[in-house]
XYZ file of C-alpha atoms in Angstrom:
607
model
C 46.591 99.241 -113.773
C 50.328 98.990 -113.325
C 51.565 97.069 -110.346
C 53.569 98.946 -107.772
C 56.887 97.131 -107.300
C 57.388 95.498 -103.883
C 59.774 97.156 -101.519
C 62.759 94.918 -100.835
C 63.562 94.214 -97.201
C 66.984 92.780 -97.789
C 69.935 94.973 -98.952
C 70.941 94.615 -102.542
C 74.068 92.391 -102.948
C 76.729 94.938 -103.535
C 78.890 92.670 -105.800
C 76.089 91.581 -108.012
C 73.586 94.528 -108.203
C 74.990 97.825 -107.023
C 76.325 99.965 -109.895
C 78.399 101.862 -107.366
C 80.321 98.873 -106.131
C 80.653 97.499 -109.716
C 82.272 100.819 -110.822
C 84.628 100.711 -107.750
C 85.696 97.185 -108.494
C 86.270 97.943 -112.117
C 88.290 101.102 -111.496
C 90.346 99.403 -108.579
C 91.183 96.472 -110.896
C 92.265 98.599 -113.811
C 94.572 100.647 -111.507
C 95.863 97.717 -109.440
C 96.596 95.199 -112.080
C 99.413 97.184 -113.824
C 100.972 98.087 -110.471
C 100.941 94.399 -109.246
C 102.347 93.260 -112.608
C 105.145 95.870 -112.582
C 105.990 95.022 -108.841
C 106.166 91.360 -109.416
C 108.351 91.737 -112.476
C 110.763 94.312 -110.800
C 111.046 91.980 -107.779
C 111.716 88.901 -109.782
C 114.395 90.661 -111.842
C 116.047 92.226 -108.799
C 116.034 88.989 -106.936
C 117.659 87.101 -109.830
C 120.314 89.823 -110.362
C 121.078 90.018 -106.681
C 121.270 86.206 -106.376
C 123.607 85.973 -109.296
C 125.888 88.906 -108.005
C 126.069 87.597 -104.457
C 126.775 84.098 -105.691
C 129.541 85.310 -107.957
C 130.921 87.512 -105.226
C 130.810 84.565 -102.786
C 132.724 82.308 -105.268
C 135.321 85.005 -105.662
C 135.870 85.356 -101.973
C 136.036 81.530 -101.646
C 138.645 81.259 -104.340
C 140.703 84.048 -102.809
C 140.562 82.509 -99.275
C 141.496 79.139 -100.594
C 144.450 80.620 -102.564
C 145.707 82.564 -99.468
C 145.417 79.540 -97.223
C 147.176 77.348 -99.793
C 149.954 79.868 -100.044
C 150.258 80.117 -96.258
C 150.309 76.246 -95.910
C 153.014 76.082 -98.630
C 155.115 78.463 -96.402
C 154.714 76.121 -93.388
C 155.730 73.141 -95.598
C 158.864 75.128 -96.640
C 159.658 76.098 -93.104
C 159.336 72.424 -92.095
C 161.783 71.391 -94.871
C 164.310 73.875 -93.499
C 164.136 72.196 -90.120
C 164.260 68.572 -91.287
C 166.982 69.211 -93.866
C 169.282 71.031 -91.367
C 172.247 68.671 -90.735
C 172.991 70.121 -87.440
C 169.493 69.649 -86.138
C 169.218 66.121 -87.470
C 172.480 65.299 -85.778
C 171.343 66.480 -82.439
C 168.097 64.605 -82.800
C 169.932 61.309 -83.557
C 172.165 61.882 -80.651
C 169.168 62.470 -78.272
C 167.322 59.461 -79.624
C 170.227 57.212 -78.567
C 169.602 58.057 -74.858
C 168.575 55.246 -72.557
C 164.924 54.186 -73.394
C 163.982 54.509 -69.696
C 164.156 58.323 -70.165
C 161.161 59.512 -72.209
C 161.160 63.274 -72.178
C 164.390 64.801 -73.624
C 165.452 68.188 -74.415
C 168.696 70.092 -75.432
C 169.557 73.701 -74.990
C 171.523 73.798 -78.145
C 168.579 72.258 -80.060
C 166.224 74.818 -78.678
C 168.505 77.612 -79.608
C 169.027 76.300 -83.157
C 165.247 76.005 -83.668
C 164.535 79.404 -82.288
C 166.928 80.980 -84.740
C 165.085 79.268 -87.627
C 161.493 79.670 -86.501
C 161.718 83.067 -84.886
C 161.137 84.760 -88.299
C 157.493 83.408 -88.332
C 155.136 84.297 -85.670
C 152.586 81.840 -86.748
C 154.300 78.901 -85.098
C 153.429 77.920 -81.587
C 155.907 75.129 -81.078
C 158.000 72.444 -82.701
C 158.442 68.959 -81.152
C 160.123 65.663 -82.205
C 158.617 62.196 -81.599
C 160.002 58.760 -81.953
C 158.570 55.499 -80.791
C 160.515 55.782 -77.543
C 161.140 59.534 -76.947
C 159.544 62.800 -76.849
C 162.164 65.449 -77.695
C 161.362 69.085 -76.726
C 162.041 71.650 -79.602
C 160.291 74.994 -78.597
C 158.031 74.647 -75.685
C 156.908 71.274 -74.319
C 153.523 69.584 -74.660
C 151.807 69.545 -71.377
C 150.030 66.392 -72.298
C 152.423 63.834 -73.678
C 150.326 60.726 -73.170
C 149.965 57.942 -75.658
C 146.467 59.160 -76.765
C 147.992 62.439 -77.878
C 151.283 61.016 -79.213
C 150.214 57.945 -81.051
C 148.247 59.639 -83.899
C 151.450 61.464 -84.834
C 153.544 58.295 -85.028
C 151.437 57.263 -88.062
C 153.403 59.784 -90.028
C 156.187 57.043 -90.057
C 153.906 55.127 -92.477
C 153.776 58.081 -94.951
C 157.426 58.012 -96.004
C 158.540 61.501 -97.157
C 155.087 62.855 -97.343
C 153.560 65.527 -95.153
C 150.779 64.820 -92.806
C 148.301 67.495 -91.495
C 146.534 67.124 -88.210
C 143.251 68.852 -87.170
C 142.868 71.609 -84.626
C 143.280 70.723 -80.963
C 143.445 72.626 -77.760
C 147.018 72.384 -76.478
C 148.936 73.534 -73.373
C 152.585 74.375 -73.763
C 155.060 74.794 -70.891
C 158.667 75.965 -70.400
C 160.719 76.681 -67.377
C 159.046 80.113 -66.814
C 155.421 79.797 -67.872
C 152.710 78.019 -69.635
C 150.074 78.844 -72.287
C 147.038 77.134 -73.838
C 146.045 77.766 -77.402
C 144.133 76.155 -80.407
C 146.702 74.808 -82.796
C 146.733 72.604 -85.994
C 149.857 70.600 -86.730
C 152.113 69.612 -89.711
C 154.161 66.529 -89.353
C 156.966 64.888 -91.393
C 159.432 62.074 -90.959
C 163.057 63.092 -90.972
C 165.512 61.417 -93.350
C 169.386 61.351 -93.436
C 170.827 63.934 -95.802
C 173.577 61.638 -96.825
C 171.560 58.629 -98.119
C 167.959 59.773 -97.622
C 167.178 56.864 -95.327
C 164.702 57.448 -92.449
C 165.995 58.021 -89.074
C 162.639 57.139 -87.232
C 162.051 60.663 -85.928
C 159.016 62.792 -86.697
C 158.943 66.518 -86.717
C 155.669 68.164 -85.513
C 155.124 71.781 -86.245
C 152.195 73.255 -84.131
C 150.655 76.283 -85.808
C 148.267 78.659 -84.069
C 144.550 78.345 -85.401
C 144.188 82.037 -85.231
C 146.375 82.266 -88.305
C 143.697 80.556 -90.508
C 140.869 82.572 -88.737
C 142.770 85.799 -89.567
C 143.259 84.845 -93.264
C 139.451 84.039 -93.612
C 138.370 87.187 -91.772
C 140.574 89.509 -93.910
C 138.816 88.161 -97.021
C 135.224 88.023 -95.632
C 135.341 91.137 -93.322
C 133.542 93.106 -96.113
C 130.580 90.892 -96.033
C 129.067 90.472 -92.587
C 126.470 88.113 -93.803
C 129.004 85.594 -94.938
C 130.246 82.908 -92.690
C 133.465 81.095 -93.751
C 135.245 78.131 -92.068
C 137.836 75.267 -92.808
C 137.286 71.528 -92.437
C 139.449 68.484 -93.297
C 138.609 65.529 -95.403
C 136.834 63.647 -92.523
C 134.517 66.697 -91.665
C 136.422 67.756 -88.643
C 136.435 71.485 -88.271
C 139.921 73.059 -88.560
C 139.071 76.765 -88.185
C 135.788 78.545 -87.175
C 134.852 82.042 -86.072
C 133.386 80.524 -82.944
C 136.099 78.514 -80.987
C 133.426 76.243 -79.292
C 133.081 74.388 -82.759
C 136.785 73.873 -83.247
C 137.693 70.110 -83.403
C 134.062 69.214 -83.773
C 132.471 67.531 -86.807
C 130.973 69.835 -89.489
C 127.463 68.199 -88.873
C 127.338 70.296 -85.733
C 127.078 73.274 -88.027
C 125.366 72.084 -91.217
C 123.519 69.028 -89.925
C 123.523 65.415 -91.340
C 122.330 66.380 -94.743
C 124.794 69.341 -95.214
C 127.574 67.156 -93.874
C 126.935 64.382 -96.359
C 126.643 66.658 -99.253
C 129.770 68.381 -98.487
C 131.951 65.255 -97.789
C 130.627 63.020 -100.581
C 131.062 65.568 -103.401
C 134.028 64.858 -105.721
C 134.041 68.429 -107.290
C 136.797 70.789 -106.281
C 134.335 73.655 -106.271
C 130.639 73.270 -105.724
C 127.528 74.903 -104.152
C 124.183 73.648 -102.959
C 121.062 74.977 -101.181
C 120.441 73.641 -97.655
C 117.734 73.809 -95.147
C 118.804 73.305 -91.558
C 117.526 74.385 -88.109
C 114.557 76.034 -89.678
C 116.686 78.304 -91.905
C 117.671 78.187 -95.552
C 121.252 78.411 -96.522
C 123.448 78.630 -99.630
C 126.615 76.509 -99.041
C 129.765 76.998 -101.356
C 133.063 75.140 -100.831
C 136.460 74.834 -102.503
C 139.087 72.158 -101.786
C 142.716 73.152 -101.067
C 145.541 72.068 -103.310
C 147.959 71.560 -100.437
C 145.973 68.906 -98.523
C 142.457 67.411 -98.342
C 141.075 70.396 -96.438
C 138.294 72.604 -97.954
C 137.086 76.188 -97.403
C 133.361 76.410 -96.696
C 131.326 79.580 -97.232
C 127.768 79.788 -95.799
C 125.294 82.519 -96.371
C 121.690 82.491 -95.377
C 119.003 83.087 -98.005
C 117.575 85.829 -95.809
C 120.779 87.657 -95.905
C 121.300 86.734 -99.654
C 117.945 88.254 -100.529
C 118.136 91.122 -97.986
C 118.504 93.785 -100.727
C 115.777 92.213 -102.815
C 113.504 91.852 -99.771
C 114.214 95.674 -99.024
C 113.204 96.371 -102.517
C 110.024 94.228 -102.115
C 109.149 96.220 -98.956
C 109.537 99.399 -100.798
C 107.319 97.984 -103.669
C 104.717 96.950 -101.069
C 104.813 100.462 -99.429
C 104.436 102.136 -102.840
C 101.731 99.420 -103.792
C 99.778 100.232 -100.553
C 99.935 103.853 -101.238
C 98.807 103.363 -104.767
C 96.015 101.026 -103.563
C 94.797 103.579 -101.086
C 94.938 106.289 -103.720
C 93.070 103.907 -106.194
C 90.449 103.133 -103.595
C 89.827 106.852 -102.905
C 89.759 107.656 -106.685
C 87.446 104.739 -107.459
C 85.136 105.669 -104.595
C 85.018 109.319 -105.770
C 84.303 108.353 -109.390
C 81.815 105.687 -108.408
C 80.043 107.965 -106.092
C 79.915 110.664 -108.751
C 78.027 108.235 -110.917
C 76.006 106.311 -108.316
C 74.884 109.161 -106.027
C 72.642 110.898 -108.701
C 71.217 107.549 -109.594
C 70.459 106.652 -105.863
C 68.939 110.159 -105.329
C 66.753 109.710 -108.445
C 65.628 106.258 -107.067
C 64.694 107.777 -103.745
C 62.701 110.645 -105.420
C 60.926 108.132 -107.678
C 59.870 106.196 -104.524
C 58.463 109.265 -103.031
C 56.626 109.985 -106.254
C 55.220 106.460 -106.084
C 54.040 106.997 -102.478
C 52.089 110.011 -103.719
C 54.493 112.919 -102.945
C 54.609 115.106 -106.092
C 56.362 117.965 -104.344
C 59.828 116.499 -104.732
C 62.367 117.916 -107.109
C 65.763 116.908 -108.412
C 68.336 119.577 -107.557
C 70.917 119.706 -110.330
C 74.533 120.704 -109.566
C 74.793 122.564 -112.825
C 77.516 120.409 -114.259
C 75.653 120.303 -117.545
C 76.064 116.500 -117.764
C 73.619 113.701 -118.456
C 72.445 113.661 -114.808
C 71.433 117.195 -114.964
C 69.528 116.706 -118.133
C 68.005 113.559 -116.464
C 66.984 115.585 -113.307
C 65.488 118.402 -115.443
C 63.307 115.931 -117.401
C 62.230 114.141 -114.130
C 61.299 117.677 -112.569
C 59.192 118.410 -115.730
C 57.530 115.089 -115.594
C 56.579 115.442 -111.868
C 55.398 118.952 -112.348
C 53.310 117.924 -115.377
C 51.986 114.949 -113.518
C 50.974 117.142 -110.490
C 49.282 119.625 -112.833
C 47.254 116.761 -114.469
C 46.207 115.246 -111.152
C 45.061 118.648 -109.763
C 43.177 119.264 -112.996
C 41.484 115.894 -112.847
C 40.676 116.348 -109.178
C 39.150 119.836 -109.858
C 37.251 118.503 -112.826
C 35.748 115.811 -110.669
C 34.807 118.177 -107.948
C 33.166 120.520 -110.383
C 31.349 117.535 -111.922
C 30.179 116.295 -108.587
C 28.989 119.616 -107.425
C 27.179 120.250 -110.768
C 25.441 116.834 -110.403
C 24.412 117.708 -106.905
C 23.136 121.074 -107.892
C 21.272 119.569 -110.776
C 19.639 117.028 -108.543
C 18.740 119.723 -106.078
C 17.533 122.118 -108.743
C 15.097 119.459 -110.090
C 13.128 119.796 -106.806
C 12.060 122.895 -105.141
C 11.990 121.927 -101.384
C 9.482 124.616 -100.371
C 7.150 123.800 -103.207
C 7.308 120.163 -102.289
C 6.756 120.626 -98.569
C 3.706 123.036 -99.232
C 2.238 120.694 -101.687
C 2.710 117.632 -99.503
C 1.225 119.505 -96.554
C -1.936 120.516 -98.542
C -2.304 116.915 -99.698
C -2.056 115.691 -96.101
C -4.779 117.982 -94.755
C -7.051 117.229 -97.645
C -6.723 113.568 -97.070
C -7.465 114.144 -93.316
C -10.611 116.141 -94.171
C -11.735 113.312 -96.404
C -11.043 110.807 -93.659
C -8.177 109.152 -95.708
C -5.882 108.556 -92.796
C -3.450 106.148 -94.482
C -3.030 108.513 -97.297
C -2.362 111.328 -94.817
C 0.257 109.256 -93.015
C 2.019 108.293 -96.146
C 2.152 111.805 -97.214
C 3.577 112.769 -93.810
C 6.312 110.142 -94.091
C 7.152 111.230 -97.647
C 7.510 114.822 -96.389
C 9.890 113.764 -93.660
C 11.802 111.557 -96.037
C 12.316 114.353 -98.535
C 13.195 116.826 -95.911
C 16.047 114.602 -94.692
C 17.038 113.705 -98.295
C 17.305 117.280 -99.411
C 18.327 118.743 -96.164
C 20.248 121.999 -96.516
C 22.039 120.921 -99.615
C 24.828 119.382 -97.468
C 26.319 115.932 -98.149
C 26.180 114.567 -94.597
C 23.423 114.250 -91.966
C 23.532 112.904 -88.435
C 23.287 109.182 -87.864
C 20.057 109.779 -86.107
C 18.557 111.549 -89.189
C 19.865 108.771 -91.489
C 17.960 106.226 -89.318
C 14.805 108.381 -89.438
C 15.029 108.592 -93.151
C 15.094 104.687 -93.399
C 12.229 104.533 -90.900
C 10.175 106.937 -93.167
C 11.104 104.790 -96.275
C 9.982 101.569 -94.488
C 6.686 103.260 -93.376
C 5.826 104.242 -96.991
C 6.889 100.815 -98.395
C 4.510 99.069 -95.924
C 1.604 101.130 -97.178
C 2.691 100.518 -100.674
C 3.188 96.827 -100.677
C 1.663 95.758 -97.373
C 4.655 93.351 -96.733
C 5.257 91.550 -93.387
C 8.884 92.275 -92.666
C 9.997 93.042 -89.145
C 12.665 95.835 -88.738
C 14.945 96.139 -85.730
C 17.193 99.100 -85.052
C 20.122 99.097 -82.532
C 21.917 102.400 -82.426
C 24.454 103.247 -79.746
C 24.114 106.620 -78.057
C 27.649 107.706 -78.669
C 27.097 107.709 -82.456
C 23.641 109.317 -82.750
C 24.982 112.842 -83.300
C 28.038 111.829 -85.501
C 27.809 112.690 -89.111
C 27.395 110.260 -92.043
C 26.878 110.658 -95.808
C 23.202 110.762 -96.392
C 21.037 108.192 -98.288
C 23.446 105.211 -97.730
C 21.127 102.994 -95.761
C 17.904 103.402 -97.839
C 19.330 101.721 -101.011
C 20.573 98.737 -98.982
C 17.280 98.336 -97.213
C 15.520 98.681 -100.615
C 17.571 95.941 -102.030
C 16.709 93.578 -99.168
C 12.845 94.267 -99.535
C 12.921 93.791 -103.340
C 15.274 90.938 -103.646
C 15.665 89.120 -100.251
C 12.178 88.074 -99.593
C 10.549 87.501 -103.032
C 9.843 83.950 -102.190
C 8.810 84.450 -98.545
C 5.558 85.984 -97.321
C 6.220 85.932 -93.541
C 9.063 85.711 -91.249
C 11.313 88.305 -92.843
C 13.667 90.317 -90.588
C 15.958 93.191 -91.175
C 18.414 94.224 -88.381
C 20.073 97.593 -88.583
C 22.887 98.354 -86.104
C 25.383 101.277 -85.793
C 28.211 101.531 -83.394
C 31.863 102.736 -83.224
C 34.304 100.468 -85.111
C 37.102 98.743 -83.069
C 39.595 100.083 -85.561
C 38.281 103.621 -85.517
C 35.257 105.143 -87.238
C 31.580 104.180 -87.432
C 30.276 100.811 -88.416
C 26.771 100.322 -89.949
C 25.443 96.688 -90.363
C 22.349 95.731 -92.308
C 21.516 92.225 -91.990
C 18.600 90.167 -93.286
C 17.430 86.516 -93.172
C 16.385 86.445 -96.757
C 17.354 84.252 -99.718
C 21.020 85.359 -99.810
C 23.163 85.545 -102.839
C 25.438 83.184 -104.817
C 29.362 83.820 -104.538
C 29.450 84.935 -108.195
C 26.863 87.822 -107.555
C 28.680 88.886 -104.415
C 31.925 89.086 -106.257
C 30.326 91.032 -109.111
C 28.834 93.588 -106.754
C 32.366 93.981 -105.070
C 34.198 94.300 -108.241
C 34.311 97.519 -110.228
C 32.586 97.303 -113.514
C 31.575 99.360 -116.564
C 27.887 98.482 -115.793
C 25.826 101.032 -114.013
C 24.524 100.325 -110.603
C 20.972 100.531 -111.981
C 21.849 97.611 -114.368
C 23.151 95.559 -111.535
C 20.520 95.994 -108.771
C 18.087 98.642 -110.018
C 17.640 102.082 -108.530
C 20.574 103.775 -106.982
C 22.249 100.407 -106.212
C 25.023 99.238 -103.795
C 27.865 100.158 -106.063
C 26.622 103.800 -106.245
C 26.540 103.847 -102.426
C 29.985 102.506 -102.166
C 31.279 105.059 -104.752
C 29.687 108.058 -102.974
C 31.189 106.927 -99.646
C 34.717 106.607 -101.205
C 34.232 110.001 -102.967
C 33.123 111.698 -99.712
C 35.311 109.915 -97.054
C 38.147 108.333 -98.969
C 39.196 105.056 -100.571
C 39.632 103.015 -97.480
C 36.042 103.312 -96.547
C 32.961 101.708 -98.131
C 30.827 98.566 -98.285
C 31.612 95.032 -97.272
C 29.210 92.301 -98.507
C 28.918 88.872 -96.765
C 26.192 86.593 -98.142
C 25.275 82.960 -97.910
C 22.698 81.326 -100.250
C 19.365 80.671 -98.483
C 20.754 81.984 -95.146
C 20.766 85.728 -95.573
C 22.897 88.735 -96.350
C 24.975 91.080 -94.180
C 26.217 94.392 -95.603
C 28.625 96.446 -93.537
C 29.437 100.095 -93.933
C 32.658 101.531 -92.647
C 32.747 105.319 -92.156
C 35.215 107.764 -90.469
C 34.174 109.728 -87.442
C 32.731 112.981 -88.892
C 31.561 115.364 -86.086
């Protein structure tokens, strides 16, 4: 007999067992893999392209800025040469320098007028002043601060011969007779020589140029790129020009950090670029050295700005990917469900069939696919199975009814009753009282056995049947076995299949006491079962049975009950009970060798 598969309490692992989720995963991967690959390749190509374009653009801007500044600084040098090569101006300066050393600040209206004529054509200049080791000579505007700390660095120009010296940006205040003004300036200095013999005269010309000029040059070139930051530093790293005035005059490490400053100042290349990580951000730094002096123009662009367009493309790709993923999931779920739902439905129907429900049917959706064919075959199989089971059941009922009718037809009850009644009175007339009582007991036994052709009798009638049987057996075998009955009142009128106790009692009489002449006891009890139904218990104190025999009596076999125990037999009783009352009911045998046997009968309540 095939084993029914156990019902699993745990859910099936979806990633290892369920065909639905396997299909979903398969379809999802097939749709997502090309999308991810295409997005990754597109992003990589666009990022590389944008990086090259932005880097190239930044280098072009850097070169253009450096060229413009070189051109402008060259103009300033030319302007300085016009001043220091002017004989009138040099004569005036030499005359002023001969003044008593006790007077430090000197000025001359003629000198100022002459300088104004020359310098007025260029608005980039803030002022021009002249320094010697002993005098400060005002040209245009006067330095507000003329202390040694300010003047001394400019005097080092005397050591450079005829070369130009550039000074970094400082915040200077300039005064005249009417007003004063403060402004950031960088300076160009040059020693003055005699035009006659090119000998130095010990006077330095200092041209102060507004820093805004450089800022304007840089901004004109970089204004089209708001993400690009450009500034100018000198060879020592001091900032000459910067969009934010608070960094003017400070070292470049304030902007790029120690690492960036070292990479910038230690490089010997005229043009170079390098990546930099500073203040939690990533930068691309490009620079170009000027030809005019040791200054360099520096461009800084953050990687986030550099890759802004590629990141925007990445965002678009991600949005498209999410939409495609959502569509892929829905499509995968739809396709997987279209495959798994009919299978799961069929599994549920099969489980119902396994539990005994043969009325279930698979409802096809008329798609004319494999599942519809499967469902039609399943319906045909269940219908055919239901028909076969009904045919077998009806055949068994007909067979059982025929057997009962055949048994009843063998004996005519009225004929038996009349015959036994004549035998009884004949025995009494002949003073055969024992024979008369046996006949009376047999008559009662047959009356209960045959009844009205029904399969059940009351508990009280079944007990009476056993008592009649025991009375006949005592006359027949003259045995000394004590029989005790204990019947609860609430069960006396309940129904029970007839002839279920007599075979059990018969087995006890024939087999339990074969080696004992006295002391035999049989106890018969009947009560309501705690789990519902009626419970008969027939117990004896006879020889008992070995475990092998008990097991053979409780195990279905091809042997007939007569071969096992003789007569109707215990197996026949158990089979009749199951046939009439159902499979859960029947006999339960408990026996211990040399101690006795206890046979229980469990029946439903039949009113």
